[in-house]
Coordinates of C-alpha atoms in Angstrom, one line a residue:
Chain A
M75 CA 0.0 0.0 0.0
Y76 CA 1.3 3.4 -0.9
V77 CA 0.2 6.6 0.7
A78 CA 1.2 10.1 -0.5
T79 CA 3.2 11.8 2.2
K80 CA 4.3 15.4 2.3
G81 CA 6.7 17.3 4.5
G82 CA 10.1 16.2 3.5
E83 CA 10.8 18.9 0.9
Q84 CA 13.0 21.1 3.0
A85 CA 15.0 18.2 4.4
I86 CA 15.5 16.8 0.9
G87 CA 16.6 20.2 -0.4
A88 CA 19.1 20.6 2.4
A89 CA 20.4 17.0 1.8
H90 CA 20.9 17.7 -1.9
A91 CA 22.8 20.9 -1.2
W92 CA 25.1 19.1 1.2
L93 CA 25.5 16.3 -1.4
A94 CA 26.7 18.9 -3.9
E95 CA 29.1 20.3 -1.4
T96 CA 30.6 16.9 -0.6
R97 CA 30.8 16.1 -4.3
R98 CA 33.0 19.2 -4.7
G99 CA 35.1 18.3 -1.7
D100 CA 37.8 20.6 -0.4
T101 CA 37.6 23.8 -2.4
A102 CA 41.3 24.4 -1.8
L103 CA 41.9 21.7 -4.4
P104 CA 41.2 22.2 -8.1
E105 CA 37.8 20.8 -9.3
I106 CA 38.1 17.6 -11.4
E107 CA 37.1 18.1 -15.0
V108 CA 35.0 15.6 -16.9
A109 CA 37.7 15.3 -19.6
Q110 CA 40.2 14.4 -16.9
I111 CA 37.9 11.5 -15.7
A112 CA 37.5 10.3 -19.4
E113 CA 41.3 10.4 -19.9
Q114 CA 42.7 9.5 -16.5
L115 CA 40.0 7.2 -15.0
G116 CA 39.3 5.7 -18.4
L117 CA 38.4 2.2 -17.1
A118 CA 35.8 3.7 -14.8
A119 CA 34.2 5.4 -17.8
D120 CA 34.5 2.1 -19.8
R121 CA 32.6 0.2 -17.1
V122 CA 29.9 2.8 -16.9
M123 CA 29.5 2.7 -20.7
A124 CA 29.2 -1.1 -20.6
E125 CA 26.8 -1.3 -17.7
G126 CA 24.9 1.9 -18.7
S127 CA 24.7 0.2 -22.1
C128 CA 25.5 3.4 -23.9
Y129 CA 28.8 4.2 -25.7
D130 CA 29.7 7.8 -25.0
R131 CA 32.9 8.5 -23.1
G132 CA 32.0 12.1 -22.3
L133 CA 28.6 11.2 -20.9
A134 CA 30.1 8.3 -18.9
A135 CA 32.7 10.5 -17.4
L136 CA 30.1 13.2 -16.5
A137 CA 28.1 10.4 -14.8
V138 CA 31.1 9.3 -12.8
K139 CA 31.6 12.9 -11.6
Q140 CA 28.0 13.4 -10.7
A141 CA 27.9 10.1 -8.9
K142 CA 31.0 10.9 -6.9
G143 CA 32.7 7.9 -8.3
D144 CA 29.8 5.4 -7.5
L145 CA 29.9 3.5 -10.8
I146 CA 26.5 1.7 -10.4
E147 CA 24.9 5.1 -9.7
A148 CA 26.7 6.4 -12.8
A149 CA 25.4 3.6 -15.0
F150 CA 21.9 4.4 -13.7
L151 CA 22.4 8.0 -14.7
L152 CA 23.5 7.0 -18.2
R153 CA 20.6 4.6 -18.6
A154 CA 18.2 7.3 -17.6
Y155 CA 19.7 9.8 -20.1
R156 CA 19.5 7.4 -23.0
T157 CA 15.7 7.2 -22.6
T158 CA 15.6 10.9 -23.6
L159 CA 17.1 10.2 -27.0
P160 CA 15.4 8.9 -30.2
R161 CA 16.8 5.8 -31.7
F162 CA 18.0 6.1 -35.4
G163 CA 18.3 2.4 -35.9
A164 CA 20.7 -0.5 -35.5
S165 CA 24.3 -0.9 -36.8
A166 CA 25.6 -3.8 -38.9
P167 CA 27.1 -6.4 -36.6
L168 CA 30.6 -5.4 -35.6
E169 CA 33.4 -7.1 -37.5
T170 CA 35.6 -7.9 -34.6
G171 CA 37.9 -9.9 -36.9
A172 CA 38.9 -6.7 -38.6
M173 CA 39.7 -5.0 -35.2
H174 CA 42.6 -2.6 -35.0
I175 CA 44.4 -4.6 -32.3
R176 CA 45.7 -2.9 -29.2
R177 CA 45.9 -6.1 -27.2
R178 CA 45.5 -9.7 -28.3
I179 CA 46.5 -12.7 -26.2
S180 CA 45.8 -16.4 -26.4
A181 CA 46.3 -18.9 -23.6
T182 CA 45.9 -21.9 -26.0
Y183 CA 48.6 -21.2 -28.6
K184 CA 52.0 -19.8 -28.0
D185 CA 52.8 -19.1 -31.6
L186 CA 49.9 -18.0 -33.7
P187 CA 49.3 -15.7 -36.6
G188 CA 49.2 -12.1 -35.3
G189 CA 51.2 -13.1 -32.2
Q190 CA 50.7 -12.4 -28.5
V191 CA 50.3 -8.6 -28.2
L192 CA 50.2 -7.5 -24.6
G193 CA 49.0 -3.9 -25.1
P194 CA 48.6 -1.5 -22.1
T195 CA 48.0 -4.2 -19.4
F196 CA 48.1 -4.5 -15.6
D197 CA 49.2 -8.1 -16.1
Y198 CA 52.8 -8.7 -15.0
T199 CA 52.8 -5.5 -12.9
H200 CA 53.7 -6.3 -9.2
R201 CA 50.6 -4.7 -7.7
L202 CA 52.8 -2.6 -5.4
L203 CA 51.5 0.9 -4.7
D204 CA 53.4 3.3 -6.8
F205 CA 54.1 6.3 -4.7
A206 CA 55.6 8.2 -7.6
L207 CA 52.0 8.6 -8.8
A208 CA 51.2 10.4 -5.5
A209 CA 53.7 13.1 -6.5
A210 CA 52.0 14.5 -9.6
G211 CA 53.9 16.3 -12.3
S212 CA 56.2 13.7 -13.8
A213 CA 55.4 12.7 -17.3
P214 CA 55.4 9.0 -18.1
E215 CA 58.4 7.4 -19.9
P216 CA 58.1 7.6 -23.7
V217 CA 56.4 4.5 -25.1
P218 CA 58.6 2.1 -27.2
E219 CA 57.5 1.5 -30.8
A220 CA 58.3 -1.3 -33.3
E221 CA 57.5 -2.1 -36.9
P222 CA 54.2 -3.9 -37.0
E223 CA 54.4 -7.3 -38.8
P224 CA 52.3 -7.4 -41.9
G225 CA 49.3 -9.8 -42.1
N226 CA 46.0 -10.0 -40.3
T227 CA 45.1 -11.5 -36.9
P228 CA 42.8 -14.4 -37.4
R229 CA 40.5 -15.7 -34.7
V230 CA 41.8 -18.6 -32.7
T231 CA 38.3 -20.2 -32.8
E232 CA 38.5 -20.1 -36.6
L233 CA 41.8 -21.9 -36.6
L234 CA 40.2 -24.7 -34.5
A235 CA 37.0 -24.7 -36.5
R236 CA 38.9 -25.2 -39.8
E237 CA 40.1 -28.6 -38.3
G238 CA 36.6 -29.4 -37.2
L239 CA 37.7 -29.3 -33.5
M240 CA 35.5 -26.3 -32.7
Q241 CA 31.8 -26.1 -33.0
R242 CA 30.9 -23.4 -35.6
E243 CA 28.5 -20.7 -34.8
T244 CA 25.3 -20.8 -36.8
P245 CA 25.2 -17.7 -39.0
S246 CA 21.9 -16.0 -39.0
A247 CA 20.2 -12.9 -40.4
E248 CA 17.4 -13.0 -37.9
E249 CA 16.5 -9.7 -36.2
P250 CA 17.7 -10.2 -32.6
G251 CA 15.4 -9.6 -29.6
D252 CA 16.0 -6.3 -27.7
L253 CA 15.7 -6.2 -24.0
T254 CA 15.2 -2.4 -24.1
R255 CA 12.0 -3.0 -26.1
E256 CA 10.5 -6.3 -24.9
P257 CA 10.8 -7.8 -21.4
L258 CA 12.6 -11.0 -20.9
S259 CA 10.8 -14.3 -21.5
F260 CA 12.0 -17.8 -21.0
P261 CA 13.7 -19.8 -22.4
A262 CA 15.6 -16.7 -23.7
P263 CA 17.4 -17.1 -27.0
R264 CA 21.2 -16.7 -27.0
P265 CA 21.2 -13.2 -28.6
V266 CA 18.9 -11.9 -25.8
R267 CA 21.1 -13.6 -23.2
L268 CA 24.2 -12.0 -24.7
Q269 CA 22.6 -8.6 -24.6
A270 CA 21.7 -9.1 -20.9
L271 CA 25.2 -10.3 -20.1
A272 CA 26.9 -7.4 -22.0
R273 CA 25.1 -4.9 -19.9
G274 CA 25.1 -7.0 -16.7
D275 CA 27.0 -6.2 -13.5
E276 CA 30.7 -7.1 -13.7
G277 CA 30.8 -8.2 -10.1
F278 CA 27.8 -10.5 -10.4
L279 CA 29.1 -12.1 -13.6
L280 CA 32.6 -12.4 -12.2
G281 CA 31.2 -14.3 -9.2
L282 CA 29.1 -16.6 -11.4
G283 CA 32.0 -17.2 -13.8
Y284 CA 34.2 -18.0 -10.9
S285 CA 31.6 -20.5 -9.6
T286 CA 31.7 -22.4 -12.9
Q287 CA 35.4 -22.8 -12.5
R288 CA 35.1 -24.1 -8.9
G289 CA 32.8 -26.9 -9.9
Y290 CA 29.3 -25.4 -10.1
G291 CA 28.7 -26.1 -13.7
N292 CA 31.5 -28.4 -14.7
S293 CA 33.3 -26.3 -17.2
H294 CA 36.9 -26.6 -18.3
P295 CA 37.7 -23.3 -19.9
F296 CA 40.7 -22.0 -21.8
V297 CA 41.1 -18.5 -23.0
G298 CA 41.2 -19.1 -26.7
E299 CA 41.7 -15.4 -27.2
I300 CA 41.1 -12.0 -25.7
R301 CA 41.4 -9.0 -28.0
V302 CA 41.0 -5.3 -27.3
G303 CA 41.0 -2.6 -29.9
E304 CA 38.9 -0.4 -32.2
V305 CA 36.3 -1.5 -34.6
A306 CA 34.4 0.6 -37.1
V307 CA 30.6 0.9 -36.6
E308 CA 28.6 0.7 -39.9
F309 CA 25.1 2.1 -40.1
T310 CA 22.8 2.3 -43.1
P311 CA 20.8 5.6 -43.0
P312 CA 17.5 4.9 -44.6
E313 CA 17.8 8.1 -46.7
L314 CA 21.1 6.9 -48.2
G315 CA 20.3 3.2 -48.5
F316 CA 24.0 2.2 -48.2
P317 CA 26.1 1.5 -45.2
I318 CA 28.5 4.2 -43.9
E319 CA 31.0 4.2 -41.1
I320 CA 29.9 6.5 -38.3
G321 CA 33.1 6.2 -36.2
D322 CA 35.1 3.7 -34.2
I323 CA 34.5 2.2 -30.8
T324 CA 36.8 0.4 -28.4
V325 CA 35.5 -3.1 -27.5
T326 CA 36.9 -6.1 -25.6
E327 CA 36.2 -9.6 -26.9
C328 CA 36.8 -12.9 -25.2
Q329 CA 36.5 -16.4 -26.8
M330 CA 36.5 -19.0 -24.1
V331 CA 37.2 -22.5 -25.4
N332 CA 35.3 -25.3 -23.5
Q333 CA 35.2 -29.0 -23.7
F334 CA 32.2 -30.9 -25.1
K335 CA 32.1 -34.6 -24.8
G336 CA 29.9 -35.0 -27.9
S337 CA 26.5 -36.6 -28.3
R338 CA 25.0 -39.4 -30.4
T339 CA 24.9 -37.1 -33.4
Q340 CA 28.0 -35.0 -32.9
P341 CA 31.6 -36.1 -32.3
P342 CA 33.5 -34.6 -29.4
Q343 CA 34.6 -31.0 -30.1
F344 CA 35.3 -27.7 -28.4
T345 CA 32.5 -25.3 -27.8
R346 CA 32.7 -21.6 -27.1
G347 CA 31.6 -19.1 -24.6
Y348 CA 31.5 -15.5 -25.9
G349 CA 32.1 -12.2 -24.3
L350 CA 31.9 -8.8 -25.9
V351 CA 31.8 -5.5 -24.0
F352 CA 32.1 -1.8 -24.6
G353 CA 35.5 -0.3 -23.8
H354 CA 38.5 -2.1 -22.2
G355 CA 36.8 -4.5 -19.9
E356 CA 38.8 -7.7 -19.8
R357 CA 37.5 -9.2 -16.5
K358 CA 33.9 -8.5 -17.6
A359 CA 34.4 -10.0 -21.1
M360 CA 36.0 -13.2 -19.5
A361 CA 33.2 -13.5 -16.9
M362 CA 30.6 -13.0 -19.6
S363 CA 32.1 -15.7 -21.8
L364 CA 32.1 -18.2 -18.9
V365 CA 28.5 -17.4 -18.1
D366 CA 27.5 -17.5 -21.7
R367 CA 28.9 -21.1 -22.0
A368 CA 27.2 -22.1 -18.8
L369 CA 23.9 -20.8 -20.0
R370 CA 24.2 -23.0 -23.1
A371 CA 23.9 -26.1 -20.9
E372 CA 20.5 -27.3 -22.3
E373 CA 21.6 -26.7 -25.9
M374 CA 24.6 -29.0 -25.2
G375 CA 22.5 -31.6 -23.5
E376 CA 24.0 -30.9 -20.1
E377 CA 21.7 -30.9 -17.0
P378 CA 21.4 -27.3 -15.7
V379 CA 22.1 -27.9 -12.0
A380 CA 24.4 -25.0 -11.1
P381 CA 23.3 -21.4 -10.5
A382 CA 25.3 -20.1 -13.5
Q383 CA 23.4 -22.5 -15.8
Q384 CA 20.0 -21.3 -14.8
Q385 CA 18.7 -18.7 -17.2
E386 CA 16.1 -17.1 -15.0
F387 CA 18.4 -16.9 -12.0
V388 CA 21.2 -15.3 -14.0
L389 CA 19.3 -13.0 -16.3
Y390 CA 16.8 -11.7 -13.8
H391 CA 19.6 -10.8 -11.4
S392 CA 22.5 -9.6 -13.6
D393 CA 21.3 -6.1 -14.2
N394 CA 22.7 -3.8 -11.5
V395 CA 20.4 -0.9 -12.3
E396 CA 17.3 -3.1 -11.8
A397 CA 18.8 -4.8 -8.8
T398 CA 19.8 -1.5 -7.1
G399 CA 16.4 -0.1 -7.8
F400 CA 14.7 -3.0 -6.0
V401 CA 17.1 -3.4 -3.1
E402 CA 17.3 0.4 -2.5
H403 CA 13.6 0.9 -2.6
L404 CA 13.6 -0.7 0.8
K405 CA 14.9 2.6 2.1
L406 CA 11.7 4.4 1.0
P407 CA 8.9 4.9 3.5
H408 CA 7.0 1.7 4.2
Y409 CA 5.2 3.1 7.2
V410 CA 1.8 1.7 6.4
D411 CA 3.1 -1.7 5.3
F412 CA 5.0 -1.9 8.5
Q413 CA 2.1 -0.9 10.7
S414 CA 0.1 -3.8 9.3
E415 CA 3.0 -6.2 9.9
L416 CA 3.2 -4.8 13.4
E417 CA -0.5 -5.4 14.0
N418 CA -0.2 -8.9 12.7
L419 CA 2.8 -9.8 14.8
R420 CA 1.1 -8.5 18.0
T421 CA -2.0 -10.6 17.3
M422 CA 0.1 -13.7 16.6
R423 CA 2.1 -13.2 19.8
E424 CA -1.0 -12.7 21.8
T425 CA -2.5 -15.9 20.5
A426 CA 0.7 -17.8 21.1
L427 CA 1.1 -16.5 24.6
N428 CA -2.5 -17.2 25.5
A429 CA -2.2 -20.7 24.2
A430 CA 0.9 -21.3 26.3
A431 CA -0.9 -20.0 29.4
E432 CA -3.8 -22.4 29.0
Chain B
M181 CA 29.7 -5.8 -47.3
D182 CA 28.9 -8.8 -49.4
T183 CA 27.5 -7.0 -52.4
A184 CA 29.7 -4.6 -54.3
L185 CA 28.5 -1.0 -54.3
P186 CA 28.8 1.3 -57.3
P187 CA 32.2 3.1 -57.4
E188 CA 30.7 6.5 -56.7
T189 CA 28.9 5.1 -53.7
E190 CA 32.2 3.6 -52.4
E191 CA 33.8 7.0 -52.8
R192 CA 31.1 8.7 -50.8
R193 CA 31.3 6.0 -48.1
R194 CA 35.0 6.7 -47.9
W195 CA 34.7 10.4 -47.4
M196 CA 31.8 10.1 -45.0
G197 CA 33.9 7.7 -42.9
V198 CA 36.8 10.2 -42.8
L199 CA 34.5 13.0 -41.8
A200 CA 32.8 10.9 -39.1
R201 CA 36.3 10.5 -37.4
A202 CA 37.3 14.2 -37.7
S203 CA 36.5 16.7 -35.0
A204 CA 34.6 19.9 -35.8
A205 CA 37.7 22.0 -35.3
E206 CA 39.7 19.8 -37.7
I207 CA 37.1 20.0 -40.4
A208 CA 36.7 23.7 -39.9
A209 CA 40.4 24.3 -40.1
R210 CA 40.6 22.4 -43.4
L211 CA 37.6 24.2 -44.8
D212 CA 39.2 27.5 -44.0
T213 CA 41.9 26.8 -46.6
L214 CA 39.2 26.9 -49.4
P215 CA 37.2 29.9 -50.7
P216 CA 34.2 30.4 -48.4
P217 CA 31.6 27.6 -49.2
P218 CA 28.2 28.6 -50.5
A219 CA 25.4 29.2 -48.0
H220 CA 23.6 26.1 -46.9
M221 CA 20.2 25.4 -45.3
R222 CA 19.6 22.9 -42.6
L223 CA 17.1 20.3 -43.8
R224 CA 17.2 18.3 -40.6
G225 CA 19.1 18.6 -37.4
P226 CA 21.8 18.6 -36.3
E227 CA 20.2 16.2 -33.8
T228 CA 21.6 13.6 -31.4
G229 CA 20.1 10.1 -31.0
L230 CA 21.2 6.6 -30.6
V231 CA 22.2 3.7 -32.8
M232 CA 22.0 0.2 -31.3
V233 CA 25.4 -1.4 -31.9
R234 CA 25.2 -5.1 -32.8
G235 CA 27.7 -7.9 -32.3
R236 CA 27.7 -11.5 -33.4
A237 CA 27.6 -14.6 -31.0
G238 CA 31.1 -16.0 -31.1
G239 CA 32.2 -13.2 -33.3
D240 CA 30.7 -14.7 -36.4
G241 CA 27.3 -16.2 -35.4
A242 CA 23.8 -14.8 -34.9
P243 CA 23.6 -11.0 -34.4
F244 CA 22.8 -9.7 -30.9
N245 CA 22.2 -6.2 -29.5
L246 CA 25.4 -5.2 -27.6
G247 CA 24.3 -1.7 -26.5
E248 CA 23.6 1.8 -27.9
M249 CA 25.9 4.6 -28.8
T250 CA 25.3 8.3 -29.2
V251 CA 25.2 9.5 -32.8
T252 CA 24.5 13.0 -34.3
R253 CA 23.0 13.4 -37.7
C254 CA 22.5 16.4 -40.0
A255 CA 21.2 17.0 -43.5
V256 CA 21.9 20.3 -45.4
R257 CA 21.0 21.7 -48.8
L258 CA 23.0 24.0 -51.0
A259 CA 21.4 26.7 -53.2
D260 CA 21.8 24.4 -56.2
G261 CA 19.8 21.6 -54.6
R262 CA 22.6 19.3 -53.6
V263 CA 21.8 17.6 -50.2
G264 CA 24.6 16.5 -47.9
H265 CA 24.2 14.0 -45.1
A266 CA 26.2 13.2 -42.0
Y267 CA 25.9 10.6 -39.2
V268 CA 28.8 10.9 -36.8
A269 CA 29.5 9.1 -33.5
G270 CA 29.1 11.3 -30.4
R271 CA 27.1 14.5 -29.6
D272 CA 29.0 17.2 -31.6
A273 CA 26.3 19.1 -33.5
R274 CA 28.9 21.3 -35.2
Q275 CA 30.9 18.3 -36.5
A276 CA 27.7 16.8 -37.9
E277 CA 26.7 20.0 -39.7
L278 CA 30.2 20.6 -41.1
A279 CA 30.4 17.0 -42.2
A280 CA 27.1 17.3 -44.0
L281 CA 28.2 20.5 -45.6
V282 CA 31.5 18.9 -46.9
D283 CA 29.5 15.9 -48.1
A284 CA 27.3 18.3 -50.1
L285 CA 30.3 20.1 -51.5
L286 CA 31.8 16.8 -52.6
L287 CA 28.7 15.8 -54.6
D288 CA 29.6 18.3 -57.2
A289 CA 32.0 16.4 -59.5
E290 CA 33.7 19.7 -60.7
A291 CA 34.4 21.0 -57.2
R292 CA 35.3 17.6 -55.8
P293 CA 39.0 17.4 -56.5
A294 CA 39.7 20.7 -54.7
V295 CA 37.6 19.7 -51.7
E296 CA 39.1 16.2 -51.6
R297 CA 42.6 17.7 -51.7
A298 CA 42.0 20.4 -49.1
V299 CA 39.8 18.6 -46.7
I300 CA 39.4 14.8 -47.0
A301 CA 43.0 13.9 -48.0
P302 CA 44.7 15.7 -45.1
L303 CA 42.1 14.4 -42.5
A304 CA 42.5 10.9 -43.8
E305 CA 46.3 11.2 -43.5
T306 CA 46.1 12.4 -39.9
Q307 CA 43.8 9.5 -39.1
A308 CA 46.1 7.0 -40.8
A309 CA 49.1 8.4 -38.9
K310 CA 47.3 8.0 -35.6
R311 CA 46.4 4.5 -36.5
T312 CA 50.0 3.6 -37.5
A313 CA 51.4 5.1 -34.3
E314 CA 49.0 2.9 -32.3
A315 CA 49.9 -0.2 -34.3
R316 CA 53.6 0.6 -33.7
R317 CA 53.0 0.8 -29.9
A318 CA 51.1 -2.5 -30.0
A319 CA 53.9 -4.1 -32.1
A320 CA 56.4 -3.2 -29.4
T321 CA 54.4 -5.2 -26.8
R322 CA 54.3 -8.3 -29.0
V323 CA 56.0 -11.2 -27.3
Q324 CA 59.1 -12.6 -29.0
F325 CA 59.5 -16.1 -27.7
F326 CA 63.0 -17.6 -27.6
T327 CA 63.3 -21.3 -28.3
M328 CA 65.8 -23.4 -26.3
T329 CA 68.2 -23.6 -29.2
Q330 CA 68.5 -19.9 -29.3
M331 CA 69.1 -19.7 -25.6
R332 CA 71.9 -22.2 -25.5

């Protein structure tokens, strides 16, 4: 039951004024600029773009500033903003095979066409706090350069598929379902699941992905490939009738190679779990690919017994904007609901106490 | 693209792609090297909206909706009736309008070589140089494995 209440306006106004002041912090320090967040806290902006499901670095950085660094709140702000914009249409599917590679690694092959390209990674750093960063002002060392080797960077999954060792994806021209237009229904087809995972909470998916490695879901994954870089976005404006490139976006792709013991109709082969996210989000892309493969259980004839294999459990709880909305609504006044609970409890206790006394 | 487009369409695709990747300031600076362009009228926009970006399952399977991106579009008309279009990533209205204007200018076969030389070619060169610089940095982080025979 909901009852309109009044009387909090002044308190709310004062709270928001204080919020604005704490957001600014110590005024003796320079105010942080949105462009500084986009440039120097780039991975925060990337995460907000991925979970806010809207690629725009400037908006994501503004959201991070407004949310005082609370990235889920920032994703919420970005989601709310996108509802104010019209949609012009949908792009052609990204050609991640034609990516301009910044980073590309494989854990399954040492030597492979295109090589192991580390890119700007935290891997192999010692995770010791660098106090040199606390003293601002020193420019980073110049970045080494080398002659790129000619030739393209084929997908690892393609190398395996050519030998028949990797299950091929089924090409399709079918219009994919869109969560922003139609609510989830079950069983959800894989394209809808991938959309939900791509905008899902990194922490939730990381935990689920981890659970599949620890035995809840029986997966034996290998990182076939992770690649990070820029891909062109192609869109066909109806008034032109031919596709044009509208810009480049940074994405992270993960191909997780998993065992499949085969069935009566299919010989044993590897199967894949797939992760694709906006920006540089390796942990998220890996977690997504683990959960994608786990959610393919039924398609593979595996019994869905683990949490990560259960579509409704995963897809209904992966969205942090929805989750935060429902969890945080508990803070809102429930005075009347609670009064009725209170009445109930008093009656029950009275009955129980009377019964004990008899 | 699976089906080949006519050469003039391919040309237009190319310059629209270059303009989509150039900032408003960059396009304006290149335009300034030409005689002032004819007046143009806004037919639509500039207006910002969203394009749903799609990926493919496994990279090459069924399409899925990855998430949206902001895009700004604009259409302009010159006095002689030529209509230029632009769809550019982001929210820069001035970039979209300038890109649509340059698109319209390039549709005149006679004026095209000069606009191509003054605007498109230098922008494309800057973009290629940036791409090469990034590829060179990536190449420096490519692991060179040593085999045991080399280490002996």
